[in-house]
Coordinates of C-alpha atoms and ligand atoms in Angstrom, one line a residue:
M1 CA -5.1 -12.1 19.4
L2 CA -6.4 -8.8 20.7
E3 CA -8.8 -10.6 23.0
A4 CA -5.9 -12.8 24.2
G5 CA -4.0 -9.7 25.4
G6 CA -2.0 -9.1 22.3
N7 CA -1.5 -5.7 20.6
A8 CA -1.9 -4.5 17.0
V9 CA 1.4 -6.1 16.1
D10 CA 0.5 -9.5 17.4
A11 CA -2.9 -9.3 15.6
A12 CA -1.3 -8.3 12.3
V13 CA 1.4 -10.9 12.4
A14 CA -1.0 -13.7 13.4
T15 CA -3.5 -12.6 10.7
A16 CA -0.8 -12.5 8.0
F17 CA 0.2 -16.1 8.9
A18 CA -3.4 -17.2 9.0
L19 CA -3.9 -15.7 5.5
A20 CA -1.0 -17.8 4.3
V21 CA -3.3 -20.8 5.0
V22 CA -6.9 -19.6 4.3
Y23 CA -6.1 -17.3 1.4
P24 CA -3.5 -19.1 -0.7
E25 CA -4.3 -16.7 -3.6
A26 CA -2.2 -14.0 -1.9
G27 CA -1.6 -14.7 1.7
N28 CA 1.8 -16.3 1.8
L29 CA 5.0 -17.7 3.2
G30 CA 6.6 -17.7 -0.3
G31 CA 6.1 -14.0 -1.0
G32 CA 6.7 -10.6 0.5
G33 CA 5.3 -7.3 1.5
F34 CA 5.4 -4.1 3.6
A35 CA 4.1 -3.0 7.0
I36 CA 3.7 0.4 8.6
Y37 CA 3.5 0.4 12.3
V38 CA 2.4 3.5 14.1
P39 CA 2.6 3.4 18.0
H40 CA 0.0 5.3 20.1
D41 CA 2.8 7.3 21.6
R42 CA 4.1 10.1 19.3
E43 CA 7.5 10.0 20.9
A44 CA 7.9 6.3 20.1
K45 CA 9.2 5.3 16.7
A46 CA 6.9 4.6 13.7
L47 CA 8.3 1.8 11.6
A48 CA 8.3 0.9 7.9
I49 CA 9.2 -2.8 7.5
D50 CA 10.3 -3.8 4.0
F51 CA 10.0 -7.5 3.5
R52 CA 9.9 -7.3 -0.3
E53 CA 11.4 -10.2 -2.2
T54 CA 14.9 -9.8 -3.7
A55 CA 16.4 -11.0 -7.0
P56 CA 18.6 -14.0 -6.4
A57 CA 22.4 -13.2 -6.6
G58 CA 22.7 -15.3 -9.8
L59 CA 20.0 -13.5 -11.7
T60 CA 20.6 -11.0 -14.5
A61 CA 18.1 -9.3 -16.9
E62 CA 19.3 -11.6 -19.7
A63 CA 17.5 -14.5 -18.0
F64 CA 14.2 -12.9 -19.2
L65 CA 15.3 -12.2 -22.8
D66 CA 15.5 -14.6 -25.8
E67 CA 18.5 -14.9 -28.0
N68 CA 17.5 -11.8 -30.0
G69 CA 17.3 -9.7 -26.9
E70 CA 13.5 -9.7 -26.9
V71 CA 11.5 -10.0 -23.6
V72 CA 9.9 -13.3 -23.0
P73 CA 7.1 -12.2 -20.5
E74 CA 6.3 -15.8 -19.5
R75 CA 9.7 -16.2 -17.9
S76 CA 9.3 -13.6 -15.2
R77 CA 5.6 -14.6 -14.7
W78 CA 5.2 -18.3 -14.7
T79 CA 8.6 -20.0 -14.4
H80 CA 11.0 -20.6 -11.6
L81 CA 13.1 -17.7 -12.9
G82 CA 10.4 -15.2 -11.8
V83 CA 10.6 -16.2 -8.1
G84 CA 12.1 -13.6 -5.7
V85 CA 13.7 -14.7 -2.5
P86 CA 10.7 -14.7 -0.1
G87 CA 10.6 -12.0 2.6
S88 CA 7.4 -12.6 4.5
V89 CA 8.6 -14.9 7.3
A90 CA 11.7 -12.7 8.1
G91 CA 9.6 -9.5 7.8
L92 CA 6.8 -10.7 10.1
H93 CA 9.4 -11.7 12.6
K94 CA 11.0 -8.3 12.4
L95 CA 7.7 -6.5 12.8
H96 CA 6.9 -8.7 15.9
A97 CA 10.3 -7.9 17.5
L98 CA 10.6 -4.2 16.6
G99 CA 7.0 -3.4 17.0
G100 CA 6.9 -4.9 20.5
G101 CA 4.5 -7.8 20.1
L102 CA 3.2 -8.8 23.6
L103 CA 2.4 -12.4 22.9
P104 CA 5.2 -15.0 22.4
W105 CA 6.1 -15.7 18.7
E106 CA 4.8 -19.3 18.9
D107 CA 1.4 -18.0 20.0
V108 CA 1.0 -15.8 17.0
V109 CA 2.0 -18.5 14.6
E110 CA -0.2 -21.1 16.3
P111 CA -3.7 -20.2 14.8
A112 CA -2.2 -20.6 11.3
I113 CA -0.9 -24.1 12.2
R114 CA -4.3 -25.0 13.6
L115 CA -6.0 -23.8 10.4
A116 CA -3.7 -25.7 8.2
R117 CA -3.8 -29.0 10.2
E118 CA -7.5 -29.1 11.1
G119 CA -8.6 -27.4 7.9
F120 CA -11.0 -24.6 7.1
R121 CA -14.1 -24.3 4.9
V122 CA -13.3 -23.1 1.4
D123 CA -15.1 -19.8 0.6
G124 CA -16.8 -18.8 -2.6
W125 CA -13.9 -16.7 -3.7
L126 CA -11.3 -19.5 -3.6
A127 CA -13.8 -21.9 -5.2
K128 CA -14.5 -19.5 -8.0
R129 CA -10.7 -19.0 -8.6
L130 CA -10.2 -22.8 -8.7
R131 CA -12.9 -23.1 -11.4
D132 CA -11.2 -20.4 -13.6
E133 CA -9.7 -22.2 -16.6
K134 CA -6.6 -20.0 -16.9
L135 CA -5.8 -20.5 -13.2
R136 CA -6.6 -24.2 -13.4
A137 CA -4.0 -24.6 -16.1
R138 CA -1.4 -23.3 -13.6
L139 CA -2.7 -25.0 -10.4
D140 CA -4.0 -28.4 -11.5
Q141 CA -0.5 -29.9 -11.7
G142 CA 2.4 -30.8 -9.5
M143 CA 2.0 -30.5 -5.8
S144 CA -1.1 -28.2 -5.8
R145 CA -3.2 -30.7 -7.7
A146 CA -3.7 -33.1 -4.8
I147 CA -4.7 -30.2 -2.5
F148 CA -6.9 -28.1 -4.7
Y149 CA -8.2 -30.6 -7.2
P150 CA -8.7 -33.8 -5.2
D151 CA -10.2 -36.6 -7.5
G152 CA -9.6 -34.3 -10.4
E153 CA -12.3 -31.8 -9.4
P154 CA -11.8 -28.3 -8.0
L155 CA -12.6 -27.8 -4.3
R156 CA -16.1 -26.3 -3.9
G157 CA -17.5 -23.8 -1.4
D158 CA -17.7 -25.3 2.1
D159 CA -15.3 -28.2 1.4
L160 CA -12.8 -28.7 4.1
L161 CA -9.3 -27.8 3.1
V162 CA -6.5 -29.5 5.1
Q163 CA -2.8 -28.6 4.4
E164 CA -0.6 -30.9 6.5
E165 CA 2.7 -30.0 4.8
L166 CA 2.0 -26.4 5.3
A167 CA 1.2 -27.1 8.9
R168 CA 4.7 -28.7 9.4
T169 CA 6.4 -25.7 7.6
L170 CA 4.6 -23.4 10.0
E171 CA 5.6 -25.5 13.0
R172 CA 9.2 -25.1 12.1
I173 CA 8.7 -21.3 11.8
A174 CA 6.9 -21.3 15.2
L175 CA 9.7 -23.2 16.9
E176 CA 12.8 -21.7 15.3
G177 CA 11.7 -18.4 13.9
P178 CA 13.1 -17.3 10.5
A179 CA 15.9 -19.9 10.8
G180 CA 13.1 -22.6 10.6
F181 CA 12.3 -21.2 7.1
Y182 CA 15.5 -19.8 5.6
T183 CA 17.6 -22.8 6.6
G184 CA 16.9 -26.5 7.2
P185 CA 14.2 -28.6 5.5
T186 CA 12.1 -25.8 4.2
A187 CA 15.0 -23.9 2.5
D188 CA 16.2 -27.3 1.1
A189 CA 12.8 -28.0 -0.4
V190 CA 12.6 -24.5 -2.0
A191 CA 16.1 -24.7 -3.5
V192 CA 15.6 -28.2 -4.9
E193 CA 12.3 -27.2 -6.5
I194 CA 13.8 -24.0 -8.1
L195 CA 17.2 -25.3 -9.1
S196 CA 15.8 -28.5 -10.7
H197 CA 13.5 -26.4 -12.9
G198 CA 15.9 -23.9 -14.4
G199 CA 15.7 -21.3 -11.6
V200 CA 18.8 -19.7 -10.0
M201 CA 17.8 -19.2 -6.3
T202 CA 20.2 -21.0 -4.0
L203 CA 20.4 -21.9 -0.3
K204 CA 22.8 -19.0 0.1
D205 CA 20.2 -16.6 -1.3
L206 CA 17.6 -17.9 1.2
A207 CA 20.0 -17.9 4.2
G208 CA 21.1 -14.3 3.3
Y209 CA 17.6 -12.7 3.0
E210 CA 17.2 -9.6 5.3
P211 CA 14.2 -7.5 5.7
E212 CA 14.9 -3.8 5.9
E213 CA 13.7 -1.3 8.5
R214 CA 13.2 1.9 6.5
E215 CA 12.2 5.4 7.5
P216 CA 8.5 5.8 6.8
L217 CA 7.6 8.6 4.4
R218 CA 5.6 11.4 6.0
G219 CA 3.5 14.2 4.6
W220 CA 0.5 16.3 5.5
F221 CA -2.9 16.6 3.8
R222 CA -5.6 18.9 5.2
G223 CA -4.5 18.7 8.8
K224 CA -3.7 15.0 8.8
E225 CA -0.2 13.5 9.0
I226 CA 0.3 10.7 6.5
I227 CA 2.7 8.0 7.4
T228 CA 3.3 5.7 4.5
M229 CA 5.7 3.3 2.6
P230 CA 8.9 4.6 1.1
P231 CA 10.8 2.9 -1.8
P232 CA 11.1 0.2 -2.9
S233 CA 7.4 0.9 -2.9
S234 CA 6.3 3.6 -5.3
G235 CA 3.0 3.9 -3.3
G236 CA 4.0 6.4 -0.7
I237 CA 5.7 8.9 -3.1
V238 CA 2.8 8.7 -5.6
L239 CA 0.2 9.0 -2.9
L240 CA 1.9 12.1 -1.4
Q241 CA 2.5 13.7 -4.8
V242 CA -1.1 13.3 -5.9
L243 CA -2.5 14.6 -2.6
S244 CA 0.0 17.5 -2.5
I245 CA -0.8 18.5 -6.1
L246 CA -4.5 18.4 -5.3
D247 CA -4.1 20.3 -2.1
G248 CA -3.5 23.4 -4.2
F249 CA -6.7 23.1 -6.2
P250 CA -9.9 24.8 -5.0
L251 CA -11.4 21.4 -4.0
D252 CA -13.8 22.9 -1.5
Q253 CA -15.1 25.7 -3.7
E254 CA -15.6 23.2 -6.5
R255 CA -17.4 20.9 -4.1
E256 CA -19.7 23.6 -2.7
A257 CA -20.5 24.9 -6.2
T258 CA -21.4 21.4 -7.3
V259 CA -23.5 20.7 -4.3
A260 CA -25.4 24.0 -5.0
D261 CA -25.7 23.2 -8.7
R262 CA -27.1 19.7 -8.1
A263 CA -29.6 21.0 -5.5
G264 CA -30.7 23.7 -8.0
R265 CA -31.3 21.0 -10.6
G266 CA -33.4 18.9 -8.2
T267 CA -30.8 16.1 -8.1
P268 CA -29.2 16.7 -4.7
D269 CA -25.8 15.2 -4.1
P270 CA -24.1 15.8 -0.7
V271 CA -20.8 14.4 -2.0
G272 CA -20.4 17.1 -4.6
L273 CA -17.9 15.5 -6.9
S274 CA -17.8 17.2 -10.3
G275 CA -16.2 16.1 -13.5
R276 CA -13.8 19.0 -13.1
A277 CA -12.6 17.7 -9.7
V278 CA -12.2 14.2 -11.0
H279 CA -10.3 15.6 -14.0
W280 CA -7.9 17.1 -11.5
W281 CA -7.5 13.7 -9.8
I282 CA -6.8 12.0 -13.1
E283 CA -4.2 14.6 -14.2
A284 CA -2.4 14.5 -10.9
M285 CA -2.2 10.7 -11.1
R286 CA -1.0 10.8 -14.6
R287 CA 2.0 13.0 -13.6
A288 CA 2.8 11.0 -10.4
Y289 CA 2.7 7.7 -12.2
A290 CA 5.0 9.1 -14.9
D291 CA 7.5 9.9 -12.2
R292 CA 7.0 6.4 -10.9
A293 CA 8.1 4.9 -14.2
E294 CA 11.1 7.1 -14.6
H295 CA 12.5 7.6 -11.1
M296 CA 11.4 4.9 -8.7
G297 CA 13.1 1.6 -7.8
D298 CA 15.0 -0.1 -5.0
P299 CA 16.8 2.7 -3.1
D300 CA 19.7 0.4 -2.3
F301 CA 20.5 0.2 -6.0
Y302 CA 19.3 3.4 -7.5
P303 CA 19.3 6.9 -6.1
V304 CA 15.6 7.5 -6.0
P305 CA 15.2 11.3 -5.8
T306 CA 12.5 11.1 -3.1
D307 CA 13.0 14.6 -1.7
E308 CA 13.1 16.2 -5.1
L309 CA 9.9 14.3 -6.1
L310 CA 8.1 15.7 -3.1
D311 CA 9.7 19.1 -3.1
P312 CA 7.0 21.9 -3.1
S313 CA 8.6 23.5 -6.1
W314 CA 8.2 20.3 -8.2
I315 CA 4.7 19.8 -6.9
A316 CA 3.8 23.4 -7.8
Q317 CA 5.2 22.9 -11.3
R318 CA 3.1 19.8 -11.8
R319 CA 0.0 21.6 -10.5
I320 CA 0.6 24.5 -12.8
S321 CA 0.8 22.2 -15.8
I322 CA -2.8 21.0 -15.2
G323 CA -5.4 22.9 -17.2
E324 CA -9.0 22.4 -17.9
R325 CA -8.4 19.7 -20.5
A326 CA -6.8 16.3 -20.5
N327 CA -3.1 16.4 -21.2
T328 CA -2.9 13.9 -24.0
G329 CA 0.7 14.8 -24.8
V330 CA 2.0 11.5 -23.4
G331 CA 5.1 9.9 -24.8
P332 CA 5.2 7.3 -27.5
M333 CA 5.9 4.2 -25.5
P334 CA 3.1 1.8 -26.5
S335 CA 1.8 -0.5 -23.8
D336 CA -1.2 -2.5 -22.7
D337 CA -2.4 -2.4 -19.2
G338 CA -2.5 -6.1 -18.8
D339 CA -4.9 -8.5 -17.3
A340 CA -6.1 -7.3 -13.9
E341 CA -8.1 -10.5 -13.3
D342 CA -4.8 -12.3 -12.7
G343 CA -3.6 -10.2 -9.8
N344 CA -4.0 -10.9 -6.1
T345 CA -2.6 -9.4 -3.0
T346 CA -4.0 -9.0 0.5
H347 CA -4.1 -6.2 2.9
L348 CA -5.0 -6.0 6.6
S349 CA -5.5 -3.0 8.9
V350 CA -5.4 -3.2 12.7
L351 CA -6.0 -0.6 15.4
D352 CA -5.8 -1.8 19.0
G353 CA -7.4 -0.4 22.1
E354 CA -4.3 1.6 23.0
G355 CA -4.3 3.3 19.6
N356 CA -1.4 1.4 18.0
A357 CA -1.9 0.7 14.3
V358 CA -0.5 -1.7 11.8
S359 CA -1.2 -1.4 8.1
L360 CA 0.2 -4.5 6.2
T361 CA 0.1 -5.5 2.6
T362 CA 1.5 -8.8 1.4
T363 CA 1.5 -10.6 -1.9
L364 CA 2.7 -13.4 -4.2
N365 CA 2.1 -10.9 -7.1
A366 CA -0.3 -12.8 -9.4
A367 CA -3.0 -14.9 -7.8
F368 CA -1.1 -18.0 -6.4
G369 CA 2.1 -16.3 -7.6
T370 CA 3.8 -18.6 -10.2
G371 CA 1.3 -21.3 -9.2
I372 CA 4.2 -23.4 -8.3
M373 CA 3.9 -25.1 -4.9
V374 CA 7.0 -26.3 -3.1
P375 CA 6.9 -30.1 -2.7
G376 CA 7.5 -31.0 0.9
A377 CA 6.7 -27.4 2.2
G378 CA 3.2 -26.8 0.9
F379 CA 3.3 -23.2 -0.1
F380 CA 3.3 -21.2 -3.4
L381 CA 6.2 -19.4 -4.9
N382 CA 5.8 -15.7 -5.9
N383 CA 6.4 -14.2 -9.3
E384 CA 7.4 -10.8 -7.9
L385 CA 10.3 -10.4 -10.3
D386 CA 7.8 -9.5 -13.0
D387 CA 7.5 -6.2 -11.1
F388 CA 10.9 -5.3 -12.4
A389 CA 11.1 -3.3 -15.7
V390 CA 12.6 -6.4 -17.4
Q391 CA 13.5 -4.1 -20.3
A392 CA 13.1 -0.3 -20.7
G393 CA 9.5 0.3 -21.8
A394 CA 8.4 -3.4 -21.8
P395 CA 5.1 -3.5 -19.8
N396 CA 4.8 -5.9 -16.9
L397 CA 1.7 -7.9 -15.9
Y398 CA -0.1 -4.6 -15.0
G399 CA 1.0 -2.6 -18.0
L400 CA 3.5 -0.7 -15.9
V401 CA 6.7 0.5 -17.6
G402 CA 10.0 1.6 -16.2
G403 CA 13.7 2.1 -17.0
D404 CA 17.0 2.0 -15.2
A405 CA 15.6 2.8 -11.8
N406 CA 13.7 -0.5 -11.8
A407 CA 16.0 -2.6 -14.0
V408 CA 16.8 -6.2 -12.9
E409 CA 19.9 -6.5 -10.8
P410 CA 21.2 -9.3 -8.5
R411 CA 19.8 -8.9 -4.9
K412 CA 17.7 -6.0 -5.9
R413 CA 14.0 -5.5 -4.9
P414 CA 11.5 -4.9 -7.7
L415 CA 9.5 -1.7 -7.4
S416 CA 6.1 -2.1 -5.8
S417 CA 2.7 -0.3 -5.6
M418 CA 1.7 -1.6 -2.2
T419 CA 0.7 1.4 -0.1
P420 CA 0.1 0.5 3.6
T421 CA -0.7 3.9 5.1
V422 CA -1.7 5.4 8.5
L423 CA -3.2 8.9 9.1
R424 CA -2.8 10.7 12.4
D425 CA -4.3 13.9 13.6
G426 CA -1.8 16.6 14.5
G427 CA -0.9 14.7 17.7
N428 CA -0.9 11.1 18.8
V429 CA -4.2 9.9 17.5
V430 CA -4.4 7.6 14.6
T431 CA -7.5 8.5 12.6
M432 CA -7.1 6.1 9.6
V433 CA -5.5 2.8 8.8
V434 CA -5.7 2.0 5.1
G435 CA -4.3 -0.1 2.3
A436 CA -5.4 -2.3 -0.6
R437 CA -4.7 -5.0 -3.1
G438 CA -4.8 -4.4 -6.8
G439 CA -1.4 -3.8 -8.4
P440 CA -1.0 -0.2 -9.5
R441 CA -4.6 0.4 -8.7
I442 CA -3.7 0.1 -5.0
I443 CA -2.2 3.6 -5.0
S444 CA -5.1 5.3 -6.8
A445 CA -7.6 3.5 -4.6
V446 CA -5.9 4.6 -1.4
I447 CA -5.7 8.2 -2.7
E448 CA -9.5 8.2 -3.6
V449 CA -10.6 6.7 -0.2
I450 CA -8.5 9.4 1.6
L451 CA -9.9 12.1 -0.6
R452 CA -13.5 11.0 -0.2
C453 CA -13.1 10.8 3.6
E454 CA -11.1 13.9 4.1
V455 CA -12.4 16.3 1.5
Y456 CA -15.9 15.0 0.5
G457 CA -17.1 14.0 4.0
Q458 CA -18.0 10.4 3.1
S459 CA -18.0 7.7 5.7
V460 CA -15.3 5.0 5.4
E461 CA -17.9 2.6 4.1
D462 CA -19.2 4.9 1.4
A463 CA -15.7 6.0 0.4
V464 CA -14.6 2.3 0.0
R465 CA -17.7 1.3 -1.9
A466 CA -17.6 4.3 -4.3
P467 CA -16.6 3.7 -7.9
R468 CA -13.0 4.2 -8.7
V469 CA -11.0 6.1 -11.3
H470 CA -7.5 5.0 -12.2
Q471 CA -4.8 6.7 -14.4
Q472 CA -1.2 5.4 -14.5
W473 CA 0.4 7.6 -17.2
K474 CA 0.9 4.7 -19.6
P475 CA -1.4 3.8 -21.2
S476 CA -2.8 7.3 -21.6
W477 CA -6.4 6.4 -21.1
T478 CA -8.2 6.4 -17.7
R479 CA -9.9 3.4 -16.3
I480 CA -13.4 4.0 -14.8
E481 CA -15.4 1.6 -12.7
A482 CA -19.1 1.2 -13.2
G483 CA -21.3 3.4 -11.1
W484 CA -20.1 6.9 -11.8
D485 CA -22.7 9.6 -12.6
A486 CA -23.3 9.8 -16.4
V487 CA -23.1 13.6 -16.4
L488 CA -19.8 13.6 -14.7
L489 CA -18.4 11.1 -17.2
Q490 CA -19.6 13.3 -20.1
D491 CA -17.9 16.3 -18.5
L492 CA -14.6 14.3 -18.3
R493 CA -15.0 13.2 -22.0
N494 CA -15.6 16.8 -23.0
R495 CA -12.3 17.6 -21.4
G496 CA -10.6 15.1 -23.6
Q497 CA -10.3 12.3 -21.1
E498 CA -10.4 8.9 -22.8
L499 CA -12.3 6.6 -20.5
R500 CA -12.3 2.8 -20.5
E501 CA -14.0 0.4 -18.2
L502 CA -12.2 -0.6 -15.0
K503 CA -12.9 -4.2 -14.0
G504 CA -11.4 -5.7 -10.9
G505 CA -10.8 -2.4 -9.0
A506 CA -8.5 -2.5 -6.0
S507 CA -9.9 -3.9 -2.8
V508 CA -9.4 -1.6 0.2
Q509 CA -9.4 -2.5 3.9
A510 CA -9.8 0.6 6.1
I511 CA -10.4 1.7 9.6
R512 CA -11.3 5.3 10.4
L513 CA -12.2 7.6 13.3
D514 CA -14.5 10.3 12.0
E515 CA -13.0 12.5 14.7
P516 CA -10.2 11.9 17.3
G517 CA -11.9 10.3 20.3
G518 CA -14.7 8.9 18.1
E519 CA -15.6 5.3 17.6
P520 CA -13.3 3.6 15.0
M521 CA -15.3 2.3 12.0
G522 CA -13.8 -0.6 10.0
F523 CA -14.9 -1.5 6.5
S524 CA -13.8 -4.3 4.3
D525 CA -14.2 -3.7 0.5
P526 CA -17.0 -5.9 -1.0
R527 CA -14.7 -6.2 -4.1
S528 CA -13.2 -9.2 -2.2
G529 CA -14.2 -11.4 0.7
G530 CA -12.7 -9.8 3.8
A531 CA -14.5 -8.7 6.9
A532 CA -14.2 -6.1 9.6
A533 CA -14.8 -6.5 13.3
P534 CA -14.5 -4.5 16.5
V535 CA -13.1 -6.6 19.3
G536 CA -15.7 -8.5 21.1
R537 CA -18.4 -8.0 18.5
A538 CA -19.5 -10.2 15.6
M539 CA -17.6 -10.1 12.4
A540 CA -19.3 -8.4 9.4
T541 CA -20.5 -11.0 6.9
P542 CA -18.0 -11.1 4.0
A543 CA -19.1 -10.3 0.5
V544 CA -19.7 -13.3 -1.8
P545 CA -18.4 -13.2 -5.4
E546 CA -20.6 -12.8 -8.4
G547 CA -21.1 -15.9 -10.7
Ligands
DON1 O1 4.0 -5.1 -5.4 C1 3.2 -4.8 -6.3 O2 3.0 -3.7 -6.7 C2 2.5 -6.0 -7.0 N1 3.2 -7.2 -6.9 C3 1.1 -6.1 -6.3 C4 0.2 -7.1 -7.0 C5 -1.2 -6.9 -6.7 O3 -1.5 -6.1 -5.9 C6 -2.1 -7.8 -7.4 N2 -3.4 -7.6 -6.8 N3 -4.5 -7.6 -7.1

């Protein structure tokens, strides 16, 4: 798209549609997401486009409870009741219109149509997923059987995957815009599928879907302006809280002391991360995620106290409450942090030659969403309504808890962790475009990549590759990816941090200029199969999955 004369908006929208074809795990027409658009001109408006799914008008929290009032988690995860009104098509259209896409709408949808009709070669990641027994139980049935399990066997790497129904759905979108999706044959197919299987989403819900243009959240960290997603994402507030809390800690002194200490021991380490510093990260996350659970939800339904949560006096109070030891005084709500293997989402970052940036995250929630494919339309339905706090304190798929702020209500958007983010130097120049997939681990991953680049001097590639740490208030333990230094981990344990293994860490897609005027470097996280490419140069080889 960039080579065809398009800008970052054209490229982002075309890529999002293409992902709906070649990455059915998470790319979608039947899901939703968020996009941050930052134009190269400071005077022009930055945009936060919210195309999160909404609860159908006929849905109430009782739909997810049994006759004794107990939560039945399956209902919001794997049934037609868990499907939110899809937002992607309307949202991408709004991004293209408001962000000033240069290429005609049909042209940005066209590559996706071609990929669906002519087919593409299945990669190792999709092939692995289709072999997974738990996913197979969901996918090897109904409409998706013929597509993904032809002759009863899962598609294998390098097989050609053709999706003719999906091509026809995309054609209607190309010709008619959102009306070609929210009304007419596609909408009919969605409503019939949902209503004939116990769901409540109607044609009226579909026709009434509206993406929202929201005011991006802004903050500053070490000389960089941060432009990120406001509620109904929790991502922006949690990101800015954590960075603001950390900004008051002596990060540089600690780093310099650590670099000197390691050099003195004969184990030089230019990054200079100490257990003490990571302990600060963890404690800051714990506090921000606690505020997430209590205070964040759809701002159209609940008065999210964004200003108060980011107020310097609150940030200072939080900072002061962090000592040298883990604060294990967390509340009694028991929860499990779920099965991270199930999740899938996809993020893309674009920076064009003029300096316009788009950071866009989109999802069906779990991999392939509900796993329910719409007959006659060829795409999967999301299970985004599981992101609501179905009942106060009942953990969702990711172990996240919440209360009133994120309770189920008709037409409401469930709280999200997707954190599309752009950093700018003091002026016009975008210096970083970043975001991730990985449920609640999105926010901590985006925070850590920013910290590693901005504080610890790491390149974008090293920062993305580095092992992650994740703390989300409940449960109280901290998840640690393989690869951390053993001495640092022992230091954390000595401070009372309970550490457990983190598998399936978030996958980050980032572009960064080490300095304004410098060459942008893009890096796609090897935790999934994406790739980065400068215009006119070869695409980096995507990572392949283990096993
Ligand atoms: O919006 C959210 O926070 C979740 N639905 C995102 C799910 C996700 O990232 C799963 N990915 N691995």
